[in-house]
PDB file of C-alpha atoms and ligand atoms in Angstrom:
ATOM      1  CA  MET Q1245      -3.494 -22.255   3.476  1.00 43.00           C
ATOM      2  CA  SER Q1246      -3.787 -22.053   7.241  1.00 49.00           C
ATOM      3  CA  GLU Q1247      -6.043 -19.375   8.771  1.00 67.00           C
ATOM      4  CA  ARG Q1248      -3.276 -18.194  11.088  1.00 85.00           C
ATOM      5  CA  ARG Q1249      -0.593 -16.036   9.546  1.00 97.00           C
ATOM      6  CA  ILE Q1250       2.685 -17.870   9.066  1.00 98.00           C
ATOM      7  CA  ALA Q1251       6.019 -16.077   8.776  1.00 98.00           C
ATOM      8  CA  LEU Q1252       9.528 -17.230   8.014  1.00 98.00           C
ATOM      9  CA  VAL Q1253      12.351 -15.111   9.401  1.00 99.00           C
ATOM     10  CA  THR Q1254      15.806 -16.016   8.115  1.00 99.00           C
ATOM     11  CA  GLY Q1255      18.694 -15.624  10.536  1.00 98.00           C
ATOM     12  CA  ALA Q1256      16.223 -15.600  13.428  1.00 98.00           C
ATOM     13  CA  ASN Q1257      18.407 -17.270  16.042  1.00 98.00           C
ATOM     14  CA  LYS Q1258      19.809 -13.973  17.340  1.00 98.00           C
ATOM     15  CA  GLY Q1259      20.051 -10.227  16.908  1.00 98.00           C
ATOM     16  CA  ILE Q1260      17.458  -8.350  14.882  1.00 98.00           C
ATOM     17  CA  GLY Q1261      16.033 -11.532  13.329  1.00 98.00           C
ATOM     18  CA  TYR Q1262      15.227 -12.985  16.733  1.00 98.00           C
ATOM     19  CA  GLU Q1263      13.350  -9.814  17.686  1.00 98.00           C
ATOM     20  CA  ILE Q1264      11.432  -9.809  14.389  1.00 99.00           C
ATOM     21  CA  ALA Q1265      10.346 -13.370  15.186  1.00 98.00           C
ATOM     22  CA  ALA Q1266       9.375 -12.336  18.723  1.00 98.00           C
ATOM     23  CA  GLY Q1267       7.432  -9.319  17.442  1.00 98.00           C
ATOM     24  CA  LEU Q1268       5.482 -11.257  14.814  1.00 98.00           C
ATOM     25  CA  GLY Q1269       4.884 -14.040  17.336  1.00 98.00           C
ATOM     26  CA  ALA Q1270       3.442 -11.521  19.783  1.00 98.00           C
ATOM     27  CA  LEU Q1271       0.810 -10.745  17.141  1.00 97.00           C
ATOM     28  CA  GLY Q1272      -0.316 -14.362  17.359  1.00 97.00           C
ATOM     29  CA  TRP Q1273       1.445 -15.480  14.193  1.00 98.00           C
ATOM     30  CA  ARG Q1274       3.171 -18.814  13.723  1.00 98.00           C
ATOM     31  CA  VAL Q1275       6.842 -18.070  13.170  1.00 98.00           C
ATOM     32  CA  GLY Q1276       9.381 -20.251  11.434  1.00 98.00           C
ATOM     33  CA  VAL Q1277      12.810 -19.654  12.928  1.00 98.00           C
ATOM     34  CA  GLY Q1278      15.141 -20.007   9.954  1.00 98.00           C
ATOM     35  CA  ALA Q1279      18.681 -20.708  11.113  1.00 98.00           C
ATOM     36  CA  ARG Q1280      21.558 -22.876  10.004  1.00 98.00           C
ATOM     37  CA  ASP Q1281      23.043 -24.003  13.319  1.00 97.00           C
ATOM     38  CA  GLU Q1282      20.929 -26.652  15.025  1.00 97.00           C
ATOM     39  CA  GLN Q1283      21.818 -25.734  18.599  1.00 98.00           C
ATOM     40  CA  ARG Q1284      21.443 -21.976  18.150  1.00 97.00           C
ATOM     41  CA  ARG Q1285      18.147 -22.528  16.323  1.00 98.00           C
ATOM     42  CA  ALA Q1286      16.789 -24.876  19.006  1.00 98.00           C
ATOM     43  CA  ALA Q1287      17.754 -22.420  21.741  1.00 98.00           C
ATOM     44  CA  ALA Q1288      15.967 -19.564  19.969  1.00 98.00           C
ATOM     45  CA  VAL Q1289      12.831 -21.633  19.360  1.00 98.00           C
ATOM     46  CA  ALA Q1290      12.786 -22.736  23.006  1.00 98.00           C
ATOM     47  CA  LYS Q1291      13.176 -19.151  24.235  1.00 98.00           C
ATOM     48  CA  LEU Q1292      10.438 -17.865  21.932  1.00 98.00           C
ATOM     49  CA  ARG Q1293       8.103 -20.673  22.950  1.00 98.00           C
ATOM     50  CA  ALA Q1294       8.795 -19.950  26.627  1.00 98.00           C
ATOM     51  CA  ASP Q1295       7.613 -16.406  25.888  1.00 98.00           C
ATOM     52  CA  GLY Q1296       4.383 -17.733  24.381  1.00 98.00           C
ATOM     53  CA  VAL Q1297       5.354 -17.516  20.704  1.00 98.00           C
ATOM     54  CA  ASP Q1298       4.190 -20.307  18.385  1.00 98.00           C
ATOM     55  CA  ALA Q1299       7.695 -20.746  16.989  1.00 98.00           C
ATOM     56  CA  PHE Q1300       8.935 -23.710  15.001  1.00 98.00           C
ATOM     57  CA  ASP Q1301      12.280 -24.881  13.641  1.00 98.00           C
ATOM     58  CA  VAL Q1302      13.206 -24.238  10.031  1.00 98.00           C
ATOM     59  CA  PRO Q1303      16.703 -25.570   9.322  1.00 98.00           C
ATOM     60  CA  LEU Q1304      18.037 -23.081   6.795  1.00 98.00           C
ATOM     61  CA  ASP Q1305      21.352 -22.106   5.279  1.00 98.00           C
ATOM     62  CA  VAL Q1306      20.565 -19.434   2.700  1.00 98.00           C
ATOM     63  CA  THR Q1307      23.700 -20.330   0.711  1.00 98.00           C
ATOM     64  CA  ASP Q1308      22.644 -23.950   0.231  1.00 98.00           C
ATOM     65  CA  ASP Q1309      20.147 -25.007  -2.484  1.00 98.00           C
ATOM     66  CA  ALA Q1310      19.145 -28.259  -0.793  1.00 98.00           C
ATOM     67  CA  SER Q1311      18.624 -26.565   2.564  1.00 98.00           C
ATOM     68  CA  VAL Q1312      16.399 -23.868   1.045  1.00 98.00           C
ATOM     69  CA  THR Q1313      14.385 -26.413  -0.961  1.00 98.00           C
ATOM     70  CA  ALA Q1314      13.846 -28.491   2.184  1.00 98.00           C
ATOM     71  CA  ALA Q1315      12.760 -25.371   4.087  1.00 98.00           C
ATOM     72  CA  ALA Q1316      10.117 -24.599   1.447  1.00 98.00           C
ATOM     73  CA  ARG Q1317       8.834 -28.161   1.704  1.00 98.00           C
ATOM     74  CA  LEU Q1318       8.701 -27.909   5.494  1.00 98.00           C
ATOM     75  CA  LEU Q1319       6.685 -24.683   5.302  1.00 98.00           C
ATOM     76  CA  ALA Q1320       4.272 -26.183   2.768  1.00 98.00           C
ATOM     77  CA  GLU Q1321       3.658 -29.012   5.230  1.00 97.00           C
ATOM     78  CA  ALA Q1322       3.290 -26.522   8.098  1.00 96.00           C
ATOM     79  CA  GLY Q1323       0.419 -24.772   6.283  1.00 97.00           C
ATOM     80  CA  GLY Q1324       2.060 -22.371   3.820  1.00 98.00           C
ATOM     81  CA  LEU Q1325       3.667 -18.965   4.068  1.00 98.00           C
ATOM     82  CA  ASP Q1326       2.268 -15.439   4.354  1.00 98.00           C
ATOM     83  CA  VAL Q1327       5.353 -13.404   5.164  1.00 98.00           C
ATOM     84  CA  LEU Q1328       9.003 -13.872   4.292  1.00 99.00           C
ATOM     85  CA  VAL Q1329      11.553 -11.761   6.135  1.00 99.00           C
ATOM     86  CA  ASN Q1330      14.938 -12.077   4.428  1.00 99.00           C
ATOM     87  CA  ASN Q1331      16.964 -10.991   7.444  1.00 98.00           C
ATOM     88  CA  ALA Q1332      20.049 -13.266   7.415  1.00 98.00           C
ATOM     89  CA  GLY Q1333      23.141 -11.251   6.638  1.00 98.00           C
ATOM     90  CA  VAL Q1334      26.900 -11.044   7.108  1.00 98.00           C
ATOM     91  CA  THR Q1335      29.574  -8.399   6.703  1.00 98.00           C
ATOM     92  CA  GLY Q1336      31.712 -10.886   4.776  1.00 97.00           C
ATOM     93  CA  GLY Q1337      34.732 -10.200   6.984  1.00 96.00           C
ATOM     94  CA  MET Q1338      37.306  -7.461   7.413  1.00 96.00           C
ATOM     95  CA  PRO Q1339      39.165  -5.548   6.034  1.00 96.00           C
ATOM     96  CA  GLN Q1340      36.972  -4.444   3.164  1.00 97.00           C
ATOM     97  CA  GLN Q1341      37.969  -0.921   2.235  1.00 96.00           C
ATOM     98  CA  PRO Q1342      39.108  -0.191  -1.343  1.00 96.00           C
ATOM     99  CA  GLY Q1343      42.812  -0.987  -1.636  1.00 97.00           C
ATOM    100  CA  ASP Q1344      42.706  -3.485   1.199  1.00 96.00           C
ATOM    101  CA  VAL Q1345      40.192  -6.211   0.468  1.00 97.00           C
ATOM    102  CA  ASP Q1346      40.294  -9.879  -0.434  1.00 97.00           C
ATOM    103  CA  VAL Q1347      37.779 -10.703  -3.182  1.00 98.00           C
ATOM    104  CA  ALA Q1348      36.658 -13.667  -1.062  1.00 98.00           C
ATOM    105  CA  THR Q1349      35.255 -11.123   1.397  1.00 98.00           C
ATOM    106  CA  VAL Q1350      33.185  -9.519  -1.350  1.00 98.00           C
ATOM    107  CA  ARG Q1351      32.037 -12.916  -2.573  1.00 98.00           C
ATOM    108  CA  THR Q1352      30.890 -13.952   0.912  1.00 98.00           C
ATOM    109  CA  ALA Q1353      28.871 -10.780   1.421  1.00 98.00           C
ATOM    110  CA  VAL Q1354      27.176 -11.124  -1.969  1.00 98.00           C
ATOM    111  CA  GLU Q1355      26.629 -14.870  -1.528  1.00 98.00           C
ATOM    112  CA  VAL Q1356      24.642 -14.408   1.693  1.00 98.00           C
ATOM    113  CA  ASN Q1357      23.180 -10.907   1.398  1.00 98.00           C
ATOM    114  CA  VAL Q1358      22.129 -11.014  -2.238  1.00 99.00           C
ATOM    115  CA  ILE Q1359      22.202 -14.491  -3.749  1.00 99.00           C
ATOM    116  CA  GLY Q1360      20.884 -15.979  -0.492  1.00 99.00           C
ATOM    117  CA  VAL Q1361      17.899 -13.635  -0.598  1.00 99.00           C
ATOM    118  CA  VAL Q1362      17.193 -14.471  -4.247  1.00 99.00           C
ATOM    119  CA  ARG Q1363      17.502 -18.211  -3.544  1.00 99.00           C
ATOM    120  CA  VAL Q1364      15.106 -18.108  -0.578  1.00 99.00           C
ATOM    121  CA  THR Q1365      12.656 -15.768  -2.303  1.00 99.00           C
ATOM    122  CA  GLU Q1366      12.484 -17.945  -5.427  1.00 99.00           C
ATOM    123  CA  ALA Q1367      11.854 -21.039  -3.297  1.00 98.00           C
ATOM    124  CA  MET Q1368       9.138 -19.351  -1.217  1.00 98.00           C
ATOM    125  CA  LEU Q1369       7.287 -17.471  -3.982  1.00 98.00           C
ATOM    126  CA  PRO Q1370       4.985 -20.394  -4.886  1.00 98.00           C
ATOM    127  CA  LEU Q1371       3.840 -20.522  -1.242  1.00 98.00           C
ATOM    128  CA  LEU Q1372       3.497 -16.740  -0.951  1.00 98.00           C
ATOM    129  CA  ARG Q1373       1.371 -16.608  -4.111  1.00 98.00           C
ATOM    130  CA  ARG Q1374      -1.242 -18.735  -2.316  1.00 98.00           C
ATOM    131  CA  SER Q1375      -1.474 -16.352   0.665  1.00 98.00           C
ATOM    132  CA  ALA Q1376      -4.314 -13.833   0.993  1.00 97.00           C
ATOM    133  CA  ALA Q1377      -1.909 -11.052   2.058  1.00 98.00           C
ATOM    134  CA  PRO Q1378       1.679 -11.959   1.229  1.00 98.00           C
ATOM    135  CA  ARG Q1379       4.569  -9.697   2.224  1.00 98.00           C
ATOM    136  CA  ILE Q1380       8.315  -9.882   1.651  1.00 99.00           C
ATOM    137  CA  VAL Q1381      10.745  -7.804   3.693  1.00 99.00           C
ATOM    138  CA  ASN Q1382      14.390  -7.622   2.645  1.00 99.00           C
ATOM    139  CA  MET Q1383      16.660  -6.498   5.474  1.00 98.00           C
ATOM    140  CA  SER Q1384      18.912  -3.975   3.821  1.00 98.00           C
ATOM    141  CA  SER Q1385      20.940  -1.221   5.445  1.00 97.00           C
ATOM    142  CA  GLY Q1386      21.322   2.526   5.222  1.00 95.00           C
ATOM    143  CA  VAL Q1387      24.861   1.868   3.966  1.00 96.00           C
ATOM    144  CA  GLY Q1388      23.246   0.297   0.887  1.00 97.00           C
ATOM    145  CA  SER Q1389      21.809   3.682  -0.037  1.00 96.00           C
ATOM    146  CA  LEU Q1390      23.922   4.971  -2.938  1.00 94.00           C
ATOM    147  CA  THR Q1391      22.571   8.438  -2.188  1.00 93.00           C
ATOM    148  CA  ARG Q1392      23.863   8.318   1.375  1.00 91.00           C
ATOM    149  CA  GLN Q1393      27.164   6.742   0.307  1.00 89.00           C
ATOM    150  CA  SER Q1394      27.966   9.306  -2.339  1.00 86.00           C
ATOM    151  CA  ALA Q1395      30.222  12.262  -1.610  1.00 68.00           C
ATOM    152  CA  SER Q1396      27.374  14.655  -2.376  1.00 72.00           C
ATOM    153  CA  ALA Q1397      25.592  13.373   0.742  1.00 69.00           C
ATOM    154  CA  GLY Q1398      27.905  15.664   2.718  1.00 71.00           C
ATOM    155  CA  GLU Q1399      27.172  15.464   6.424  1.00 69.00           C
ATOM    156  CA  HIS Q1400      24.608  12.701   5.719  1.00 65.00           C
ATOM    157  CA  GLN Q1401      27.281  10.409   4.261  1.00 70.00           C
ATOM    158  CA  THR Q1402      26.940   7.131   6.113  1.00 77.00           C
ATOM    159  CA  GLY Q1403      28.967   4.066   7.105  1.00 79.00           C
ATOM    160  CA  PRO Q1404      32.632   3.083   6.780  1.00 86.00           C
ATOM    161  CA  LEU Q1405      34.320   2.586   3.382  1.00 92.00           C
ATOM    162  CA  SER Q1406      33.406  -0.863   2.093  1.00 95.00           C
ATOM    163  CA  VAL Q1407      33.534  -2.747  -1.202  1.00 97.00           C
ATOM    164  CA  ALA Q1408      31.776  -5.808   0.229  1.00 98.00           C
ATOM    165  CA  TYR Q1409      28.988  -5.246   2.752  1.00 98.00           C
ATOM    166  CA  ALA Q1410      27.656  -1.850   1.645  1.00 97.00           C
ATOM    167  CA  PRO Q1411      27.589  -2.673  -2.098  1.00 98.00           C
ATOM    168  CA  SER Q1412      25.939  -6.017  -1.324  1.00 98.00           C
ATOM    169  CA  LYS Q1413      23.094  -4.109   0.319  1.00 98.00           C
ATOM    170  CA  SER Q1414      22.920  -1.731  -2.662  1.00 98.00           C
ATOM    171  CA  MET Q1415      22.501  -4.757  -4.900  1.00 98.00           C
ATOM    172  CA  LEU Q1416      19.884  -6.175  -2.535  1.00 99.00           C
ATOM    173  CA  ASN Q1417      17.996  -2.889  -2.947  1.00 98.00           C
ATOM    174  CA  ALA Q1418      18.243  -3.251  -6.727  1.00 98.00           C
ATOM    175  CA  VAL Q1419      16.984  -6.828  -6.481  1.00 98.00           C
ATOM    176  CA  THR Q1420      14.059  -5.647  -4.333  1.00 98.00           C
ATOM    177  CA  ILE Q1421      13.048  -3.173  -7.045  1.00 98.00           C
ATOM    178  CA  GLN Q1422      13.158  -5.894  -9.707  1.00 98.00           C
ATOM    179  CA  TYR Q1423      10.885  -8.189  -7.674  1.00 98.00           C
ATOM    180  CA  ALA Q1424       8.513  -5.307  -6.942  1.00 98.00           C
ATOM    181  CA  ARG Q1425       8.238  -4.613 -10.676  1.00 98.00           C
ATOM    182  CA  ALA Q1426       7.643  -8.273 -11.467  1.00 98.00           C
ATOM    183  CA  LEU Q1427       5.075  -8.682  -8.684  1.00 98.00           C
ATOM    184  CA  GLY Q1428       3.355  -5.355  -9.289  1.00 97.00           C
ATOM    185  CA  ASP Q1429       0.176  -6.974 -10.588  1.00 97.00           C
ATOM    186  CA  THR Q1430      -0.056  -9.407  -7.650  1.00 98.00           C
ATOM    187  CA  ASN Q1431      -1.020  -8.922  -3.999  1.00 98.00           C
ATOM    188  CA  ILE Q1432       2.589  -9.482  -2.875  1.00 98.00           C
ATOM    189  CA  LEU Q1433       4.113  -6.379  -1.290  1.00 98.00           C
ATOM    190  CA  ILE Q1434       7.918  -6.367  -1.169  1.00 98.00           C
ATOM    191  CA  ASN Q1435      10.058  -3.698   0.481  1.00 99.00           C
ATOM    192  CA  ALA Q1436      13.561  -3.143   1.792  1.00 98.00           C
ATOM    193  CA  ALA Q1437      14.154  -2.180   5.429  1.00 98.00           C
ATOM    194  CA  CYS Q1438      16.901  -0.309   7.231  1.00 98.00           C
ATOM    195  CA  PRO Q1439      17.050  -1.177  10.951  1.00 98.00           C
ATOM    196  CA  GLY Q1440      19.492   1.569  11.930  1.00 97.00           C
ATOM    197  CA  PHE Q1441      22.821   1.025  13.682  1.00 96.00           C
ATOM    198  CA  THR Q1442      21.852  -1.781  16.064  1.00 98.00           C
ATOM    199  CA  ALA Q1443      23.906  -3.474  18.778  1.00 98.00           C
ATOM    200  CA  THR Q1444      24.397  -7.066  17.554  1.00 98.00           C
ATOM    201  CA  ASP Q1445      27.171  -9.550  16.792  1.00 97.00           C
ATOM    202  CA  LEU Q1446      27.408  -8.047  13.298  1.00 97.00           C
ATOM    203  CA  ASN Q1447      29.136  -4.934  14.646  1.00 96.00           C
ATOM    204  CA  ALA Q1448      30.543  -6.351  17.905  1.00 96.00           C
ATOM    205  CA  PHE Q1449      27.625  -4.683  19.707  1.00 97.00           C
ATOM    206  CA  ARG Q1450      28.807  -1.169  18.814  1.00 96.00           C
ATOM    207  CA  GLY Q1451      25.371  -0.241  17.482  1.00 96.00           C
ATOM    208  CA  VAL Q1452      23.362   2.363  19.350  1.00 96.00           C
ATOM    209  CA  ARG Q1453      19.896   0.850  18.881  1.00 98.00           C
ATOM    210  CA  THR Q1454      18.489  -2.202  20.644  1.00 98.00           C
ATOM    211  CA  PRO Q1455      17.629  -5.279  18.554  1.00 98.00           C
ATOM    212  CA  GLN Q1456      13.944  -4.605  19.374  1.00 98.00           C
ATOM    213  CA  GLN Q1457      14.278  -1.118  17.891  1.00 98.00           C
ATOM    214  CA  GLY Q1458      16.093  -2.558  14.871  1.00 98.00           C
ATOM    215  CA  ALA Q1459      13.286  -5.079  14.348  1.00 99.00           C
ATOM    216  CA  ALA Q1460      10.466  -2.524  14.377  1.00 98.00           C
ATOM    217  CA  ILE Q1461      10.637  -1.431  10.729  1.00 98.00           C
ATOM    218  CA  ALA Q1462      10.673  -5.034   9.459  1.00 98.00           C
ATOM    219  CA  ILE Q1463       7.639  -5.845  11.609  1.00 98.00           C
ATOM    220  CA  ARG Q1464       5.878  -2.791  10.217  1.00 98.00           C
ATOM    221  CA  LEU Q1465       6.601  -3.839   6.620  1.00 98.00           C
ATOM    222  CA  ALA Q1466       5.624  -7.449   7.372  1.00 98.00           C
ATOM    223  CA  THR Q1467       2.225  -6.288   8.594  1.00 98.00           C
ATOM    224  CA  LEU Q1468       1.401  -3.713   5.899  1.00 98.00           C
ATOM    225  CA  PRO Q1469      -2.236  -3.337   4.928  1.00 98.00           C
ATOM    226  CA  ASP Q1470      -3.239  -4.482   1.434  1.00 98.00           C
ATOM    227  CA  ASP Q1471      -2.962  -0.923   0.097  1.00 98.00           C
ATOM    228  CA  GLY Q1472       0.504  -0.483   1.606  1.00 98.00           C
ATOM    229  CA  PRO Q1473       3.603   0.452  -0.408  1.00 98.00           C
ATOM    230  CA  THR Q1474       5.682  -1.921  -2.487  1.00 98.00           C
ATOM    231  CA  GLY Q1475       9.111  -1.470  -4.045  1.00 98.00           C
ATOM    232  CA  GLY Q1476      10.209   0.976  -1.347  1.00 98.00           C
ATOM    233  CA  PHE Q1477      13.063   1.369   1.115  1.00 98.00           C
ATOM    234  CA  PHE Q1478      12.080   2.353   4.656  1.00 98.00           C
ATOM    235  CA  GLU Q1479      13.466   3.072   8.105  1.00 98.00           C
ATOM    236  CA  ASP Q1480      11.562   4.102  11.246  1.00 98.00           C
ATOM    237  CA  ALA Q1481      11.637   7.757  10.218  1.00 96.00           C
ATOM    238  CA  GLY Q1482      10.223   7.061   6.750  1.00 97.00           C
ATOM    239  CA  VAL Q1483      11.572   6.618   3.229  1.00 97.00           C
ATOM    240  CA  VAL Q1484      15.304   5.958   2.731  1.00 96.00           C
ATOM    241  CA  PRO Q1485      16.688   7.371  -0.543  1.00 95.00           C
ATOM    242  CA  TRP Q1486      17.997   4.657  -2.878  1.00 96.00           C
TER     243      TRP Q1486
HETATM  244  P1  NAP C2872      23.603 -10.897  13.630  1.00 69.86           P
HETATM  245  O1  NAP C2872      23.235 -10.783  15.070  1.00 69.86           O
HETATM  246  O2  NAP C2872      24.994 -11.228  13.264  1.00 69.86           O
HETATM  247  O3  NAP C2872      22.596 -11.898  12.939  1.00 69.86           O
HETATM  248  C1  NAP C2872      22.790 -12.336  11.618  1.00 69.86           C
HETATM  249  C2  NAP C2872      21.932 -13.559  11.414  1.00 69.86           C
HETATM  250  O4  NAP C2872      22.120 -14.036  10.062  1.00 69.86           O
HETATM  251  C3  NAP C2872      22.328 -14.705  12.345  1.00 69.86           C
HETATM  252  O5  NAP C2872      21.165 -15.383  12.769  1.00 69.86           O
HETATM  253  C4  NAP C2872      23.144 -15.614  11.424  1.00 69.86           C
HETATM  254  O6  NAP C2872      23.175 -16.971  11.830  1.00 69.86           O
HETATM  255  C5  NAP C2872      22.366 -15.433  10.140  1.00 69.86           C
HETATM  256  N1  NAP C2872      23.080 -15.951   8.990  1.00 69.86           N
HETATM  257  C6  NAP C2872      24.283 -15.587   8.504  1.00 69.86           C
HETATM  258  N2  NAP C2872      24.615 -16.345   7.445  1.00 69.86           N
HETATM  259  C7  NAP C2872      23.581 -17.211   7.247  1.00 69.86           C
HETATM  260  C8  NAP C2872      23.331 -18.250   6.326  1.00 69.86           C
HETATM  261  N3  NAP C2872      24.219 -18.586   5.377  1.00 69.86           N
HETATM  262  N4  NAP C2872      22.162 -18.941   6.411  1.00 69.86           N
HETATM  263  C9  NAP C2872      21.263 -18.632   7.385  1.00 69.86           C
HETATM  264  N5  NAP C2872      21.455 -17.670   8.299  1.00 69.86           N
HETATM  265  C10 NAP C2872      22.608 -16.972   8.226  1.00 69.86           C
HETATM  266  O7  NAP C2872      23.329  -9.508  12.877  1.00 69.86           O
HETATM  267  P2  NAP C2872      22.074  -8.514  12.851  1.00 69.86           P
HETATM  268  O8  NAP C2872      22.613  -7.178  13.103  1.00 69.86           O
HETATM  269  O9  NAP C2872      20.948  -9.021  13.665  1.00 69.86           O
HETATM  270  O10 NAP C2872      21.723  -8.565  11.299  1.00 69.86           O
HETATM  271  C11 NAP C2872      20.443  -8.896  10.795  1.00 69.86           C
HETATM  272  C12 NAP C2872      20.279  -8.194   9.460  1.00 69.86           C
HETATM  273  O11 NAP C2872      20.244  -6.772   9.669  1.00 69.86           O
HETATM  274  C13 NAP C2872      21.428  -8.440   8.471  1.00 69.86           C
HETATM  275  O12 NAP C2872      20.920  -8.591   7.176  1.00 69.86           O
HETATM  276  C14 NAP C2872      22.250  -7.153   8.565  1.00 69.86           C
HETATM  277  O13 NAP C2872      22.989  -6.917   7.404  1.00 69.86           O
HETATM  278  C15 NAP C2872      21.140  -6.138   8.774  1.00 69.86           C
HETATM  279  N6  NAP C2872      21.595  -4.865   9.348  1.00 69.86           N
HETATM  280  C16 NAP C2872      22.129  -4.811  10.597  1.00 69.86           C
HETATM  281  C17 NAP C2872      22.531  -3.577  11.107  1.00 69.86           C
HETATM  282  C18 NAP C2872      23.120  -3.449  12.467  1.00 69.86           C
HETATM  283  O14 NAP C2872      23.518  -2.311  12.830  1.00 69.86           O
HETATM  284  N7  NAP C2872      23.200  -4.517  13.274  1.00 69.86           N
HETATM  285  C19 NAP C2872      22.391  -2.412  10.332  1.00 69.86           C
HETATM  286  C20 NAP C2872      21.837  -2.507   9.075  1.00 69.86           C
HETATM  287  C21 NAP C2872      21.433  -3.736   8.590  1.00 69.86           C
HETATM  288  P3  NAP C2872      24.428 -17.622  12.650  1.00 69.86           P
HETATM  289  O15 NAP C2872      24.166 -17.379  14.108  1.00 69.86           O
HETATM  290  O16 NAP C2872      24.359 -19.053  12.241  1.00 69.86           O
HETATM  291  O17 NAP C2872      25.671 -16.915  12.158  1.00 69.86           O
END
């Protein structure tokens, strides 16, 4: 294992993922830019490197077994892995409200936002187990909070009606809890993050937070001290109810 911390950020070519990579890079970490499109990935790596970040290419499509296996091999050769940020995500497409949704939309959201995270996490766990201070951050969303989605949330009810994106993030939260239980007797801390409503491609830049602001909670969870929390769901303001 290398002495410098090494992180992999999935979906790091733009938006919140790019800013997570920039933030971890600013701490002096080596950062693998996980992205599926070669040109977009190369452009992000070049921009990060121009800003002084020790960024490197990690070709990665989270929906593709061979791609994820190759990424794990690449990281092993690069010196290992200390932090995995499962940031890549999609809405799955529109419309997606009950009564007006194509099941393919649901499938796409789950394929990337849930199964993609499980696939990448399983592939990277052997590397993370060798790290002195391994961390996993799953980029969830406040709309994945069943508490905030339910009618009883009243004025705190959040997000548009959705049977694809929001439930996929609820399942990601459930998956995070399962990994936290399984890894409870290890030094791996795993948490879910909510970046807040952030202006990116995902919402046609309607978000009210900057990508840097959206990245902050993931950076905080990626850099937790050894006695930090695990199996939690956090936003900048603190704990998000499941
Ligand atoms: P974004 O700008 O659309 O970025 C999404 C990233 O995921 C892109 O880099 C995209 O790559 C990548 N991606 C999608 N499918 C992939 C796949 N199969 N394999 C690898 N990478 C893939 O959106 P964002 O807002 O930064 O979203 C980042 C995360 O934050 C997502 O998980 C999202 O659900 C979550 N989030 C966002 C908000 C918000 O308000 N923006 C709120 C809550 C949670 P391409 O360029 O190749 O498409």
